[in-house]
Amino acid sequence: MKEQDKELSELNENGKEIPLKQDNSEKVQDKNKFFSFSKILLFIVVGAILIFGIIYIIKIYKKMNSKIELIITENYDEMSKKAADIIADIIKKNPNAHLGLATGGTPIGLYKELINKYQNKEISFKNIKTFNLDEYCDIPIDHKQSYYTYMQNNLFSHIDIDPKNTFIPKGEGDILKNIQEYEKLLEKYKINMQLLGIGSNGHIGFNEPGTKFDMGVHQVLLTQNTIKDNARFFDDDIDQVPKKAITMGIKNIIDAECIILVANGENKADAIKSIMDGKIDINIPATALNTHKGKVYIIIDKKAACKL
Ligand code: F6R
């Protein structure tokens, strides 16, 4: 046996050679394997901690820099009062304000509050101009569910606003011309406060998921989700819900000096969470609010806040 082999072997009780150094080297190899495995594990853990730490810091930074003021209220009535108080303050500070208005179920309570404030002589709409977000196409302006009719019934007929100062996109006739006219109007009058509701799919106005944030006034095909949501205003019959609408684009909305979004109910909770998480995603149109340079109020009831 070579000198070298002798070093590597030893006789066992049966006189058989058992490798010595080799055995040690296997142990060393095992040890090395263990250390390199622990190194990888440590690397993964430290990496994950770092990544989550950075994400957490970015979130805190975004929250600190966010212009969004979140107001969570006990219920729908409190939400309506809070929003009406802020709008009334805007009107008091600027009696010639240009207000962007929304329709749907959510703002009805706050319009009632505004009517009360007008009746109590707290505010006047004499010199206010209003600009509605949207209108259905293919139903007459005096249809009981047109947004024109909605605005007359829920606000305009109860306050001292001059009907000449109320603007709503026209969903009938030459749509292209109507779109151009409404866009020009919005270029002429800067909106001081834009009121928004929010769809359960995150739509604002009738800007459905996938709408580019730089779009102006345009015509839209409503999604099945929105048609289903709005069937409650049309005897729960989706066939009666118009399939098209004309809407301010996200660009028009974001151009407003200040935005107030109101939402109640659990079906809005996911969309609200996406905004408050700081997302900016064209598939959730309301997340465009995170690109707004001015003040944004998000006023929601506890149910809409349940995922925050
Ligand atoms: C209405 C509008 C829509 C609604 C939204 C929520 O002018 O622009 O975006 O705000 O569909 O509707 P409601 O309040 O009925 O849940």
mmCIF file of N, CA and C in Angstrom, residues 201-203 208-211 213 280-287:
data_model
loop_
_atom_site.group_PDB
_atom_site.id
_atom_site.type_symbol
_atom_site.label_atom_id
_atom_site.label_comp_id
_atom_site.label_asym_id
_atom_site.label_seq_id
_atom_site.Cartn_x
_atom_site.Cartn_y
_atom_site.Cartn_z
ATOM 1 N N ASN A 201 -66.833 47.967 -9.290
ATOM 2 C CA ASN A 201 -65.636 47.582 -10.051
ATOM 3 C C ASN A 201 -64.607 48.707 -10.096
ATOM 4 N N GLY A 202 -64.841 49.743 -9.300
ATOM 5 C CA GLY A 202 -63.868 50.840 -9.213
ATOM 6 C C GLY A 202 -64.097 51.933 -10.243
ATOM 7 N N HIS A 203 -65.232 51.875 -10.998
ATOM 8 C CA HIS A 203 -65.413 52.939 -11.994
ATOM 9 C C HIS A 203 -65.731 54.271 -11.333
ATOM 10 N N GLU A 208 -65.071 52.907 -17.164
ATOM 11 C CA GLU A 208 -65.021 51.513 -16.750
ATOM 12 C C GLU A 208 -63.568 51.015 -16.712
ATOM 13 N N PRO A 209 -63.316 49.866 -16.034
ATOM 14 C CA PRO A 209 -61.953 49.341 -15.952
ATOM 15 C C PRO A 209 -61.292 49.252 -17.336
ATOM 16 N N GLY A 210 -60.054 49.688 -17.414
ATOM 17 C CA GLY A 210 -59.302 49.657 -18.674
ATOM 18 C C GLY A 210 -59.255 51.023 -19.358
ATOM 19 N N THR A 211 -60.064 51.991 -18.860
ATOM 20 C CA THR A 211 -60.072 53.326 -19.473
ATOM 21 C C THR A 211 -58.752 54.040 -19.180
ATOM 22 N N PHE A 213 -56.159 56.902 -18.362
ATOM 23 C CA PHE A 213 -56.324 58.040 -17.449
ATOM 24 C C PHE A 213 -56.286 59.389 -18.179
ATOM 25 N N ILE A 280 -52.035 52.548 -8.599
ATOM 26 C CA ILE A 280 -52.372 53.355 -9.778
ATOM 27 C C ILE A 280 -52.517 52.330 -10.906
ATOM 28 N N ASP A 281 -53.773 51.998 -11.233
ATOM 29 C CA ASP A 281 -54.015 50.856 -12.111
ATOM 30 C C ASP A 281 -55.231 51.155 -12.992
ATOM 31 N N ILE A 282 -55.037 51.139 -14.325
ATOM 32 C CA ILE A 282 -56.164 51.509 -15.188
ATOM 33 C C ILE A 282 -57.318 50.502 -15.092
ATOM 34 N N ASN A 283 -57.052 49.346 -14.521
ATOM 35 C CA ASN A 283 -58.147 48.386 -14.366
ATOM 36 C C ASN A 283 -59.018 48.678 -13.140
ATOM 37 N N ILE A 284 -58.568 49.635 -12.341
ATOM 38 C CA ILE A 284 -59.383 50.113 -11.205
ATOM 39 C C ILE A 284 -59.390 51.644 -11.345
ATOM 40 N N PRO A 285 -60.323 52.176 -12.184
ATOM 41 C CA PRO A 285 -60.245 53.600 -12.550
ATOM 42 C C PRO A 285 -60.114 54.572 -11.377
ATOM 43 N N ALA A 286 -60.754 54.239 -10.237
ATOM 44 C CA ALA A 286 -60.702 55.172 -9.102
ATOM 45 C C ALA A 286 -59.289 55.357 -8.563
ATOM 46 N N THR A 287 -58.371 54.444 -8.881
ATOM 47 C CA THR A 287 -56.996 54.605 -8.390
ATOM 48 C C THR A 287 -56.311 55.787 -9.073
#
